[in-house]
Short mmCIF file of C-alpha atoms and ligand atoms in Angstrom, two decimals:
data_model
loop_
_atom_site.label_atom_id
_atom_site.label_comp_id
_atom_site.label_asym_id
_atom_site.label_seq_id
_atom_site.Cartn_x
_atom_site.Cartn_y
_atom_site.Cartn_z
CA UNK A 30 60.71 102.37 -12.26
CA UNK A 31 59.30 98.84 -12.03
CA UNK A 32 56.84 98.51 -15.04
CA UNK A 33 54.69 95.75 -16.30
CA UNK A 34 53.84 96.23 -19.61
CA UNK A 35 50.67 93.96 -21.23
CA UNK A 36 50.07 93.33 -25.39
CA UNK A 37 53.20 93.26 -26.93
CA UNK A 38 51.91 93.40 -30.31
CA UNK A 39 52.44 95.90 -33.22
CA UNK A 40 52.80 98.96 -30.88
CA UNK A 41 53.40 97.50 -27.44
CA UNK A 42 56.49 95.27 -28.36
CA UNK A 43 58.28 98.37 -29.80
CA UNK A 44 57.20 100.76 -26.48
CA UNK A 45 57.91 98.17 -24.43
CA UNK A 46 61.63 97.89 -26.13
CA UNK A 47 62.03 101.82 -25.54
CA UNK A 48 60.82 101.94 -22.06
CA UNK A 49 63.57 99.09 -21.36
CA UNK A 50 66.29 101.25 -23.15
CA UNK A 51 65.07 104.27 -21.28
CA UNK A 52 66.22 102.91 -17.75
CA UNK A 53 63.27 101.02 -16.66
CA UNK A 54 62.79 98.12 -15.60
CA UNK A 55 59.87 96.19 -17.56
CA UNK A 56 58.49 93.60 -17.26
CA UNK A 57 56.24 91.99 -20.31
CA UNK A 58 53.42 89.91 -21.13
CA UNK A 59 51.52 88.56 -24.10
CA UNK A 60 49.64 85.37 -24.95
CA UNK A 61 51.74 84.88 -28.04
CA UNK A 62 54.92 83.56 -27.68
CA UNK A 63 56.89 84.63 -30.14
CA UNK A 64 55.99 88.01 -29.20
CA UNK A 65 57.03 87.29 -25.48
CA UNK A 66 60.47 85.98 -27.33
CA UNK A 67 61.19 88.88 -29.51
CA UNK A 68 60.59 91.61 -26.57
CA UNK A 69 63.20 89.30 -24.59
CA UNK A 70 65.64 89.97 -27.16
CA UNK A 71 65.09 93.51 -26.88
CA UNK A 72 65.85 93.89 -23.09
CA UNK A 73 62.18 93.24 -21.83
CA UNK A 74 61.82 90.64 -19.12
CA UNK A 75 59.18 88.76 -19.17
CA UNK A 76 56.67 86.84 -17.38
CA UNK A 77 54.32 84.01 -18.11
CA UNK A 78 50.84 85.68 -17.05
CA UNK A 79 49.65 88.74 -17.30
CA UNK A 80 48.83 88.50 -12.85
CA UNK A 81 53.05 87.97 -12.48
CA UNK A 82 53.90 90.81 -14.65
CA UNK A 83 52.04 93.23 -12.35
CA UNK A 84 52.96 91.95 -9.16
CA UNK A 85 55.45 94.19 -7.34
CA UNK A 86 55.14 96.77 -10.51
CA UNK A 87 54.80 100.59 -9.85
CA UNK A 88 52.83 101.22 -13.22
CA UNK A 89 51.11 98.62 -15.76
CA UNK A 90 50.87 99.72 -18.80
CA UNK A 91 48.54 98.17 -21.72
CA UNK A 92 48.51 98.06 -24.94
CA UNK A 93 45.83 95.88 -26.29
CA UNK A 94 43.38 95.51 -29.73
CA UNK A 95 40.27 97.14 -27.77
CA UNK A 96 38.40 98.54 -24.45
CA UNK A 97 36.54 95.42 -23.68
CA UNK A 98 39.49 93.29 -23.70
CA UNK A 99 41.05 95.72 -21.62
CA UNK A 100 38.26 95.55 -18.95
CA UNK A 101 38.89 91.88 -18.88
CA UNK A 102 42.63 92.28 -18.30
CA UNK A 103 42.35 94.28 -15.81
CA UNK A 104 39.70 92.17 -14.29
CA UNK A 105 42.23 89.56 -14.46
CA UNK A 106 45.12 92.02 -12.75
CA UNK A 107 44.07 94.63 -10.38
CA UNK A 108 43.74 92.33 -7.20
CA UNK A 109 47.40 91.36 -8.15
CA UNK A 110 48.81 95.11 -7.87
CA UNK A 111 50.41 96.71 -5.20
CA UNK A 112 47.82 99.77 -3.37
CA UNK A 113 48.04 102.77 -5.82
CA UNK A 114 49.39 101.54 -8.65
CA UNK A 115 49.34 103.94 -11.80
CA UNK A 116 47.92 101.80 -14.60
CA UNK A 117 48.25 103.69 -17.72
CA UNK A 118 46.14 102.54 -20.59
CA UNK A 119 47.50 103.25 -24.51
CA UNK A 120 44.96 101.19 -26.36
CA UNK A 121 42.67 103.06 -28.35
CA UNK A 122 39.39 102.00 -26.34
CA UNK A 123 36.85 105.25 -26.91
CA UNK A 124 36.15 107.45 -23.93
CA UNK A 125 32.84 105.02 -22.32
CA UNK A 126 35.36 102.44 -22.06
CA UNK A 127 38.10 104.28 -20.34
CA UNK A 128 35.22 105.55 -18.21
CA UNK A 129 34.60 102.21 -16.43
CA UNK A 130 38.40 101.39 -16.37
CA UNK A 131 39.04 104.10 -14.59
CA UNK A 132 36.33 103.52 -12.15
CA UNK A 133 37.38 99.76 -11.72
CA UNK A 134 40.39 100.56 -11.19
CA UNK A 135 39.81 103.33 -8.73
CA UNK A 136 37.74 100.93 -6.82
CA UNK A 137 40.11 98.77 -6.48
CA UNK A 138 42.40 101.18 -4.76
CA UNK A 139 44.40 102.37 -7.86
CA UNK A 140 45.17 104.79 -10.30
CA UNK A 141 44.24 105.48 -13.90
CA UNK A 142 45.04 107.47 -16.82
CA UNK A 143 44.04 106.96 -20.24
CA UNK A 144 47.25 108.05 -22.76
CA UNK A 145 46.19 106.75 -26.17
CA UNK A 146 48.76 107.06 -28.85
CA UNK A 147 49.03 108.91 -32.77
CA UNK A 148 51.85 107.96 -34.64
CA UNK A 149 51.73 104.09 -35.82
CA UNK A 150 53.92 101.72 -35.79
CA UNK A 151 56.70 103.71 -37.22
CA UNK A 152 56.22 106.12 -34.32
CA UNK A 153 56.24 103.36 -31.89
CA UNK A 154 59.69 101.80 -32.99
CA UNK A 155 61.30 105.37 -32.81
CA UNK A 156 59.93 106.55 -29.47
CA UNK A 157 58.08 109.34 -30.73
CA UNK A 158 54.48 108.73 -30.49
CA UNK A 159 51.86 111.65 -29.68
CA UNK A 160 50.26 110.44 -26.12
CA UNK A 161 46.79 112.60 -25.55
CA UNK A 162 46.39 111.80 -21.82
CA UNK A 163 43.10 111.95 -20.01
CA UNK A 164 43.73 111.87 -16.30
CA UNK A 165 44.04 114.19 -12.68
CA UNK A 166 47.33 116.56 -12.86
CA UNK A 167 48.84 114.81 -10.54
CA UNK A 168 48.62 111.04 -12.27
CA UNK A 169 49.60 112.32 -15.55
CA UNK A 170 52.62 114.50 -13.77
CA UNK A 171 53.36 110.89 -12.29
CA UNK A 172 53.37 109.14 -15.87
CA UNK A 173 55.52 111.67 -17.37
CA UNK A 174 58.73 110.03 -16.97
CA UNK A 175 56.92 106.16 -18.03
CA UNK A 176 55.53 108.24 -20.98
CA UNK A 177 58.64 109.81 -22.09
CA UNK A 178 61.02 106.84 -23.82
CA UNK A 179 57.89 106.41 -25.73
CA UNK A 180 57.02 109.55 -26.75
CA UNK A 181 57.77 112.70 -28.93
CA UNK A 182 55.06 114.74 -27.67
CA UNK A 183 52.50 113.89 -24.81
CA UNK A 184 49.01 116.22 -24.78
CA UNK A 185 47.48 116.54 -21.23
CA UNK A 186 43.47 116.93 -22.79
CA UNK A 187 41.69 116.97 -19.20
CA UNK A 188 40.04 114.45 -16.90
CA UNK A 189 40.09 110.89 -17.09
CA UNK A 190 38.30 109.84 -20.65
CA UNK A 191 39.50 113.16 -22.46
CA UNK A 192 42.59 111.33 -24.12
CA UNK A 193 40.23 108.87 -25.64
CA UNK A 194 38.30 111.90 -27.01
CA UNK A 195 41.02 113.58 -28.45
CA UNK A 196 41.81 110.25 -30.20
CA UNK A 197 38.87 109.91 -31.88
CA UNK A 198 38.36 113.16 -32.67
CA UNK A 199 41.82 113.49 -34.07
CA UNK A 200 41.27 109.98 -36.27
CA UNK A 201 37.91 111.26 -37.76
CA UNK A 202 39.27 113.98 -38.91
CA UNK A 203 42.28 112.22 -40.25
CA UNK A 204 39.44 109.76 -42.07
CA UNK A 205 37.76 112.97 -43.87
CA UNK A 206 40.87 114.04 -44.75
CA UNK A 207 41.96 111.18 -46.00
CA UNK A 208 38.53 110.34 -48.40
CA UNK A 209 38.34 114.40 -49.30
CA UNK A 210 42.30 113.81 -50.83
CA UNK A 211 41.36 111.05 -52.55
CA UNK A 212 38.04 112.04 -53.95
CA UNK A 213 39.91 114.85 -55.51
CA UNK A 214 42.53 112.71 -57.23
CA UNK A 215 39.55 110.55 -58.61
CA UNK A 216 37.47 113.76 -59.90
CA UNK A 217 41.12 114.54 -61.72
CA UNK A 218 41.84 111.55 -63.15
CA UNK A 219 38.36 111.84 -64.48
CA UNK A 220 38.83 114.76 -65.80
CA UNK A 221 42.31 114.09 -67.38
CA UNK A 222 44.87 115.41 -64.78
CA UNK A 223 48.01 114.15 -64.01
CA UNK A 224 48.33 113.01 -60.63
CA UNK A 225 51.62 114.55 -60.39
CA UNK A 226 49.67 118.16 -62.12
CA UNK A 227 47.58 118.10 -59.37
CA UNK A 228 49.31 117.20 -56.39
CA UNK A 229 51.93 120.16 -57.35
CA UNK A 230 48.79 122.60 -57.14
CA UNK A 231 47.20 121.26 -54.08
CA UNK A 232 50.38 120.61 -51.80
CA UNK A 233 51.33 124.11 -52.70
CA UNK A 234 47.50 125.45 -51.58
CA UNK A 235 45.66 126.03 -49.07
CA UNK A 236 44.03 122.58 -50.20
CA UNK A 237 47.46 121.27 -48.58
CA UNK A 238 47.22 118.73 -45.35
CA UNK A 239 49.33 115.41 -44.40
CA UNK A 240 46.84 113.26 -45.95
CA UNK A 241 47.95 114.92 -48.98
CA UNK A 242 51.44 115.88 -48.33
CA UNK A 243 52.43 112.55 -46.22
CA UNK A 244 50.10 109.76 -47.17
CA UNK A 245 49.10 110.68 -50.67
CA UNK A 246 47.03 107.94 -51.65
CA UNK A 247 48.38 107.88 -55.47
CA UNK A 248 51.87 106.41 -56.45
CA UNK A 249 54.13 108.97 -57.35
CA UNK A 250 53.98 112.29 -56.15
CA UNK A 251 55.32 111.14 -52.38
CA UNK A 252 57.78 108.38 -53.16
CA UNK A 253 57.42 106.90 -49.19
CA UNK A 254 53.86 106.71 -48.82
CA UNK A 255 52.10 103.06 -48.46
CA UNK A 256 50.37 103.45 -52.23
CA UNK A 257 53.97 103.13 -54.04
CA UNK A 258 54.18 99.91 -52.22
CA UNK A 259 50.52 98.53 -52.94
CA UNK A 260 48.88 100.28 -50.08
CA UNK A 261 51.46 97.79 -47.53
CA UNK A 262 52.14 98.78 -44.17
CA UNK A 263 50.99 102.15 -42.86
CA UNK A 264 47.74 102.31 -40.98
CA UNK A 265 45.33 99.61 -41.48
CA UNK A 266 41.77 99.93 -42.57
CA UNK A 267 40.26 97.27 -39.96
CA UNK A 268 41.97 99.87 -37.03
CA UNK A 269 40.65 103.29 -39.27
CA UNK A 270 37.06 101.37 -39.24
CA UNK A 271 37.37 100.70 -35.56
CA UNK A 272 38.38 103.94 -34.48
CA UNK A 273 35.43 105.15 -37.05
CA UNK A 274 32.59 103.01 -35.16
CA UNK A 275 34.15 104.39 -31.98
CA UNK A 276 33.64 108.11 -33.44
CA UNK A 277 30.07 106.81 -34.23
CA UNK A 278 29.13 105.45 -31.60
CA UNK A 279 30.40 108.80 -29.67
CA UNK A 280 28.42 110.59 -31.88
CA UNK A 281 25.02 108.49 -31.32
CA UNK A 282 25.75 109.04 -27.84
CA UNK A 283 26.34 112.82 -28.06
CA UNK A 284 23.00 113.01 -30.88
CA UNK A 285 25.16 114.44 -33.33
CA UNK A 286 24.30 114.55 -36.37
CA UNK A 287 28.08 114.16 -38.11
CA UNK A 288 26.73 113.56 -41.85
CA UNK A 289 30.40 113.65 -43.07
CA UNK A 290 31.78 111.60 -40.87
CA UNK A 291 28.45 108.75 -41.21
CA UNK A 292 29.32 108.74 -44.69
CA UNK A 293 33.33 108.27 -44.29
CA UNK A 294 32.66 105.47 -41.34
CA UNK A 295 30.48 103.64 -43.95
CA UNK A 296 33.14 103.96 -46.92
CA UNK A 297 35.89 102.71 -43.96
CA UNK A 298 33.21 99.91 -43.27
CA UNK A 299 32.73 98.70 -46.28
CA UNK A 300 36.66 99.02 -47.50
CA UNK A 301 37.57 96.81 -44.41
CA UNK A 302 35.45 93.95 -45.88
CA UNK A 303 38.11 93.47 -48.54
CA UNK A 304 41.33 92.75 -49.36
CA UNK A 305 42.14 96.13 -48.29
CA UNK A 306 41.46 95.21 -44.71
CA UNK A 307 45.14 95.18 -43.80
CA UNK A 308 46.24 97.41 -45.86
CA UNK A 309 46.69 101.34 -45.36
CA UNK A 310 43.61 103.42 -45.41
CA UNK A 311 44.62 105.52 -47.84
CA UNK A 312 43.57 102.39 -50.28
CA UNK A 313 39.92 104.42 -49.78
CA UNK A 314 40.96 105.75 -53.11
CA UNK A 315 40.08 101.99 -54.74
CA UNK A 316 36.41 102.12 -53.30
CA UNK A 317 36.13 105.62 -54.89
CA UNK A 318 37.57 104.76 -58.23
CA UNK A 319 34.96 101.30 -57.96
CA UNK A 320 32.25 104.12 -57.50
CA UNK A 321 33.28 106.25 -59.57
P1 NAD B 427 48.09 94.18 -31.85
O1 NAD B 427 46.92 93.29 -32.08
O2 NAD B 427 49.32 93.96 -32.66
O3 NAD B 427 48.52 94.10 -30.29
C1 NAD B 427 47.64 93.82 -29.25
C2 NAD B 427 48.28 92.71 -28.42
O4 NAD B 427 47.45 92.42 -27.30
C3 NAD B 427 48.43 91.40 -29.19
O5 NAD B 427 49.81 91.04 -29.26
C4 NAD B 427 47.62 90.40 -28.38
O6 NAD B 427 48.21 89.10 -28.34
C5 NAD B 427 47.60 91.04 -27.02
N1 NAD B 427 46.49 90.57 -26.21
C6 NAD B 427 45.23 90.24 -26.62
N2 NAD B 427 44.51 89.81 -25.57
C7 NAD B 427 45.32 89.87 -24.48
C8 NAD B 427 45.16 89.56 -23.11
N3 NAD B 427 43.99 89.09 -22.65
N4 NAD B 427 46.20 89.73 -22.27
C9 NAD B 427 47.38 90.20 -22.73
N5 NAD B 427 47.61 90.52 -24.03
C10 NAD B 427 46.57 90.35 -24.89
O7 NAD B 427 47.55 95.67 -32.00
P2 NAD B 427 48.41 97.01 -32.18
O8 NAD B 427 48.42 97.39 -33.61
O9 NAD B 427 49.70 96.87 -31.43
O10 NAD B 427 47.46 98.05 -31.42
C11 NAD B 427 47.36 98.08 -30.01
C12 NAD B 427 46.43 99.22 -29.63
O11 NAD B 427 46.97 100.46 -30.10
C13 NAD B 427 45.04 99.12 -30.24
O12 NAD B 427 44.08 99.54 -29.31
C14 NAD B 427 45.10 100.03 -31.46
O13 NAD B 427 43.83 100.55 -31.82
C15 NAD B 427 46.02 101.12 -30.95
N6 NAD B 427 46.77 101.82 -32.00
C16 NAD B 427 47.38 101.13 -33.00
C17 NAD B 427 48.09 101.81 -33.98
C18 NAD B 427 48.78 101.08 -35.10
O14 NAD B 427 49.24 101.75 -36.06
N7 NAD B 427 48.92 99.76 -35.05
C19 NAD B 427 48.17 103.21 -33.94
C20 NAD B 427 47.57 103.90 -32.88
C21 NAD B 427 46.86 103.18 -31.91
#
């Protein structure tokens, strides 16, 4: 198929890549140059605006930082495509945001699901991202093959908007998780555990989950998680505290009360104020230590 594919940052660069080696053809389209370069080198044509990517494309697909850039792109786009165009959105963007997309672009005479992605960076390069799709059967049925190179598992979660809910859902969760492993290894250390003692008990108990088991937040027990390299690469805290004051802002909308996850947005909040900012958000840990 004839793909456009806009952001080729982080995630979109590597997707891009794969959708290329899949068969397609894409072409790409970022503001940064270099970025432009180094998808060129890895089979991705591309173009030098965002409005010639997209014209004579099939499906756009976008990767970009947030929703209200994404508005604007499309803003920018839509008049450009060809009638009925499938623009598939993989930016995490919260569900009001993929709301109005998808009404924009239906105006407009198009088509629109929302497929945001679980699996980082890492899962980007290797094509095997978790998509949760929001979207009408036959759209996402239509995206399956675009979604595929990228992906090791793609969730259909219900109308247009549902991905975006799964996403956040999914990453508050993954938050909790995250602060409830580390909280534990700071109540040990307190009270004169090793962290080694205590991550044999809890990755053998029911205590056991892959904030644990995968990113353990403590150098040691999981030699390839981001803390035995200084917190470096993994998932950043500035993207945890943005998918965190999506959550929240879900949650205000929804009058939820969410206590736990208030008081885990506020810890991600205040982490990404410091140097931790780009670092993996299993670096909580340091704010709890500070507190503790
Ligand atoms: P990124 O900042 O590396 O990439 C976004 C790209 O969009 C940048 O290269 C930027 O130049 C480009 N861009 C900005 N404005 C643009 C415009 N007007 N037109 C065209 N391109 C424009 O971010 P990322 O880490 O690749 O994340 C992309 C999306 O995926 C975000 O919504 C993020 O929340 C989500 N996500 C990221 C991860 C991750 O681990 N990095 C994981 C899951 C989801």
């Amino acid at each position: 198929m004839r793909i456009a594919f806009i952001g080729l940052g982080h995630m979109g660069g590597h997707m891009a890549a794969n959708l290329a080696a899949g068969g397609h053809e894409v072409t790409g389209f970022d503001p940064v140059a270099e970025l432009r370069e180094a998808a060129a080198a890895k089979g991705v044509s591309v173009a030098e605006s965002a409005v010639a990517a997209v014209e004579g494309a099939e499906v756009v697909v976008t990767s970009l930082p947030n929703g209200h850039v994404l508005l604007s792109v499309y803003d920018e786009v839509l008049p450009a495509a060809t009638a009925g165009t499938l623009f598939i959105d993989t930016s995490t963007t919260g569900a009001e945001l993929a709301w109005q997309a998808a009404e924009k672009v239906d105006a407009a005479g198009h088509r629109f699901i929302d497929a945001p992605v679980s699996g980082g960076v890492v899962g980007a390069e290797a094509g095997t991202l978790t998509f949760m799709v929001g979207g009408s059967d036959e759209d996402v049925a239509a995206a399956q093959p675009v979604l595929e190179p990228m992906a090791g598992k793609v969730v259909h979660c219900g109308k247009s908007g549902n991905g975006q809910a799964a996403k956040l859902c999914n990453n508050l969760l993954l938050a909790i998780t995250q602060v409830g492993v580390a909280e534990a290894f700071v109540l040990g250390e307190q009270l004169g555990l090793t962290h080694q003692a205590f991550y044999d008990v809890a990755s053998t108990s029911a205590a056991q989950c892959w904030a644990l088991k995968t990113n353990c937040p403590v150098p040691g027990p999981v030699p390839a998680s981001p803390a035995n390299r200084d917190y470096e690469g993994g998932f950043a805290t500035s993207l945890m505290h943005k998918d965190l004051t999506l959550a929240m802002a879900e949650v205000d909308r929804a009058g939820m009360d969410a206590q736990v996850g208030k008081l885990v947005a506020d810890l991600y909040a205040r982490l990404s104020e410091t140097e931790h900012a780009g670092h993996d958000f299993s670096s909580i840990i340091t704010t709890l230590r500070d507190d503790a």
